mmCIF file of C-alpha atoms in Angstrom:
data_model
loop_
_atom_site.group_PDB
_atom_site.id
_atom_site.type_symbol
_atom_site.label_atom_id
_atom_site.label_comp_id
_atom_site.label_asym_id
_atom_site.label_seq_id
_atom_site.Cartn_x
_atom_site.Cartn_y
_atom_site.Cartn_z
ATOM 1 C CA MET A 128 -6.266 23.681 -63.512
ATOM 2 C CA PRO A 129 -7.595 23.721 -59.921
ATOM 3 C CA ILE A 130 -5.756 25.621 -57.227
ATOM 4 C CA PRO A 131 -3.781 23.320 -54.892
ATOM 5 C CA LEU A 132 -5.539 22.828 -51.578
ATOM 6 C CA ARG A 133 -3.682 24.474 -48.706
ATOM 7 C CA LEU A 134 -3.118 22.103 -45.777
ATOM 8 C CA SER A 135 -4.528 19.284 -47.892
ATOM 9 C CA GLN A 136 -3.287 16.504 -45.593
ATOM 10 C CA ALA A 137 -4.909 18.092 -42.538
ATOM 11 C CA ARG A 138 -8.115 18.868 -44.402
ATOM 12 C CA ARG A 139 -8.273 15.311 -45.715
ATOM 13 C CA ALA A 140 -7.718 13.928 -42.206
ATOM 14 C CA LEU A 141 -10.409 16.197 -40.749
ATOM 15 C CA ALA A 142 -12.850 15.330 -43.535
ATOM 16 C CA GLU A 143 -12.286 11.608 -43.019
ATOM 17 C CA MET A 144 -12.637 12.010 -39.255
ATOM 18 C CA PHE A 145 -15.858 14.018 -39.637
ATOM 19 C CA ILE A 146 -17.422 11.472 -41.996
ATOM 20 C CA ASP A 147 -16.334 8.511 -39.884
ATOM 21 C CA LEU A 148 -17.597 10.149 -36.674
ATOM 22 C CA CYS A 149 -20.959 10.960 -38.306
ATOM 23 C CA LEU A 150 -21.302 7.342 -39.422
ATOM 24 C CA ALA A 151 -20.286 6.063 -35.984
ATOM 25 C CA PHE A 152 -22.704 8.379 -34.172
ATOM 26 C CA HIS A 153 -25.436 7.373 -36.605
ATOM 27 C CA ALA A 154 -24.729 3.718 -35.798
ATOM 28 C CA THR A 155 -25.366 4.468 -32.112
ATOM 29 C CA THR A 156 -28.845 5.836 -32.871
ATOM 30 C CA VAL A 157 -30.290 2.475 -33.876
ATOM 31 C CA PRO A 158 -31.022 -0.423 -31.530
ATOM 32 C CA LEU A 159 -27.804 -2.251 -30.707
ATOM 33 C CA ASP A 160 -29.023 -5.484 -32.292
ATOM 34 C CA GLN A 161 -29.734 -3.818 -35.659
ATOM 35 C CA GLU A 162 -27.549 -2.665 -38.509
ATOM 36 C CA PRO A 163 -27.850 1.060 -39.262
ATOM 37 C CA GLY A 164 -29.696 1.934 -42.437
ATOM 38 C CA GLU A 165 -29.209 5.004 -44.574
ATOM 39 C CA THR A 166 -27.286 7.651 -42.683
ATOM 40 C CA ASP A 167 -29.273 10.584 -41.345
ATOM 41 C CA ALA A 168 -26.553 13.000 -40.243
ATOM 42 C CA ASN A 169 -29.149 15.379 -38.807
ATOM 43 C CA ARG A 170 -30.601 12.609 -36.626
ATOM 44 C CA ALA A 171 -27.076 11.852 -35.417
ATOM 45 C CA LEU A 172 -26.602 15.561 -34.612
ATOM 46 C CA VAL A 173 -29.839 15.641 -32.603
ATOM 47 C CA ALA A 174 -28.748 12.524 -30.700
ATOM 48 C CA VAL A 175 -25.318 14.017 -30.000
ATOM 49 C CA ALA A 176 -26.881 17.299 -28.815
ATOM 50 C CA ALA A 177 -29.153 15.396 -26.418
ATOM 51 C CA MET A 178 -26.146 13.413 -25.172
ATOM 52 C CA LEU A 179 -24.174 16.647 -24.719
ATOM 53 C CA GLY A 180 -26.909 18.190 -22.580
ATOM 54 C CA HIS A 181 -27.132 15.007 -20.507
ATOM 55 C CA ALA A 182 -23.322 14.881 -20.101
ATOM 56 C CA GLU A 183 -23.198 18.535 -19.032
ATOM 57 C CA GLY A 184 -25.919 17.950 -16.431
ATOM 58 C CA ARG A 185 -28.207 20.357 -18.294
ATOM 59 C CA PRO A 186 -30.516 18.209 -20.437
ATOM 60 C CA MET A 187 -32.118 20.173 -23.256
ATOM 61 C CA ASN A 188 -35.658 20.396 -24.505
ATOM 62 C CA ALA A 189 -36.497 20.312 -28.210
ATOM 63 C CA SER A 190 -36.307 24.101 -28.586
ATOM 64 C CA GLU A 191 -32.862 24.262 -26.977
ATOM 65 C CA ILE A 192 -31.599 21.463 -29.211
ATOM 66 C CA ALA A 193 -33.003 23.296 -32.246
ATOM 67 C CA VAL A 194 -31.222 26.515 -31.273
ATOM 68 C CA ARG A 195 -27.955 24.684 -30.556
ATOM 69 C CA LEU A 196 -28.051 22.939 -33.943
ATOM 70 C CA ARG A 197 -29.559 25.846 -35.920
ATOM 71 C CA MET A 198 -32.217 23.437 -37.113
ATOM 72 C CA PRO A 199 -35.980 23.994 -37.375
ATOM 73 C CA ARG A 200 -37.747 22.852 -34.201
ATOM 74 C CA THR A 201 -40.135 20.690 -36.230
ATOM 75 C CA SER A 202 -37.175 18.833 -37.746
ATOM 76 C CA VAL A 203 -35.689 18.307 -34.288
ATOM 77 C CA MET A 204 -39.044 17.058 -32.965
ATOM 78 C CA ARG A 205 -39.341 14.494 -35.783
ATOM 79 C CA ARG A 206 -35.878 13.172 -35.117
ATOM 80 C CA LEU A 207 -36.368 13.105 -31.344
ATOM 81 C CA LYS A 208 -39.499 11.011 -31.893
ATOM 82 C CA VAL A 209 -37.532 8.474 -33.954
ATOM 83 C CA LEU A 210 -34.717 8.402 -31.392
ATOM 84 C CA ARG A 211 -37.209 7.733 -28.594
ATOM 85 C CA GLU A 212 -38.924 5.014 -30.626
ATOM 86 C CA GLN A 213 -35.545 3.373 -31.252
ATOM 87 C CA GLY A 214 -34.782 3.336 -27.538
ATOM 88 C CA LEU A 215 -31.875 5.776 -27.564
ATOM 89 C CA LEU A 216 -33.498 8.694 -25.749
ATOM 90 C CA GLN A 217 -36.109 9.217 -23.103
ATOM 91 C CA ARG A 218 -38.021 12.389 -22.297
ATOM 92 C CA ILE A 219 -38.486 13.427 -18.695
ATOM 93 C CA LYS A 220 -40.414 16.632 -18.004
ATOM 94 C CA GLY A 221 -39.815 17.759 -21.597
ATOM 95 C CA ARG A 222 -36.037 17.250 -21.460
ATOM 96 C CA TYR A 223 -34.091 14.589 -23.305
ATOM 97 C CA TYR A 224 -31.710 12.068 -21.767
ATOM 98 C CA LEU A 225 -29.964 8.978 -23.020
ATOM 99 C CA GLU A 226 -31.993 5.903 -22.123
ATOM 100 C CA PRO A 227 -30.514 4.475 -18.873
ATOM 101 C CA HIS A 228 -28.945 1.388 -20.489
ATOM 102 C CA ARG A 229 -27.358 3.558 -23.214
ATOM 103 C CA ALA A 230 -26.186 6.092 -20.613
ATOM 104 C CA ALA A 231 -24.449 3.320 -18.654
ATOM 105 C CA GLN A 232 -22.779 1.826 -21.743
ATOM 106 C CA VAL A 233 -20.595 3.366 -24.440
ATOM 107 C CA PRO A 234 -21.599 1.558 -27.635
ATOM 108 C CA HIS A 235 -18.944 1.393 -30.341
ATOM 109 C CA ARG A 236 -16.344 2.979 -28.059
ATOM 110 C CA ASP A 237 -13.576 1.076 -29.833
ATOM 111 C CA ILE A 238 -14.647 2.571 -33.161
ATOM 112 C CA PHE A 239 -14.667 6.127 -31.775
ATOM 113 C CA THR A 240 -11.223 5.598 -30.235
ATOM 114 C CA LEU A 241 -9.830 4.327 -33.530
ATOM 115 C CA ILE A 242 -11.339 7.205 -35.548
ATOM 116 C CA LEU A 243 -9.985 9.854 -33.179
ATOM 117 C CA ALA A 244 -6.547 8.256 -32.857
ATOM 118 C CA ARG A 245 -6.180 7.949 -36.629
ATOM 119 C CA GLY A 246 -7.352 11.525 -37.237
ATOM 120 C CA PHE A 247 -5.256 13.148 -34.534
ATOM 121 C CA LYS A 248 -2.169 11.219 -35.649
ATOM 122 C CA GLU A 249 -2.490 12.969 -39.018
ATOM 123 C CA ILE A 250 -3.234 16.463 -37.725
ATOM 124 C CA ALA A 251 -0.960 16.486 -34.635
ATOM 125 C CA PRO A 252 2.100 17.746 -36.576
ATOM 126 C CA ILE A 253 0.077 20.640 -37.977
ATOM 127 C CA LEU A 254 -1.313 21.504 -34.548
ATOM 128 C CA SER A 255 2.249 21.473 -33.173
ATOM 129 C CA GLU A 256 3.329 23.918 -35.881
ATOM 130 C CA MET A 257 0.495 26.246 -34.897
ATOM 131 C CA ASP A 258 1.760 26.350 -31.286
ATOM 132 C CA SER A 259 5.182 27.575 -32.449
#
């Protein structure tokens, strides 16, 4: 008989939130007029890392993204190439930025809001207990 999972409700909520966020981020990596194909979670991670650098005002190059994600640089380079070809990212002086139209818009914002609200509703009571 398996051991009962401690904090199973919170773990379930976090797992669902993680999966849903990965799928939502993946959906933002394809052109807005296309349906996303098979999920490439690593491509979504590379896109999110590039967005993070852009948001922080410190855009990253491929090596910095690779270090941040603990991913081989060659894997990062392949995914950056696809993301540029799909119109999500642009490279300026070796650093990666969201393409201007994507930077000005927040695609699928409603989906992200729903995912986060649903997840935090489930884990908020547990977080409150941790503060006590």
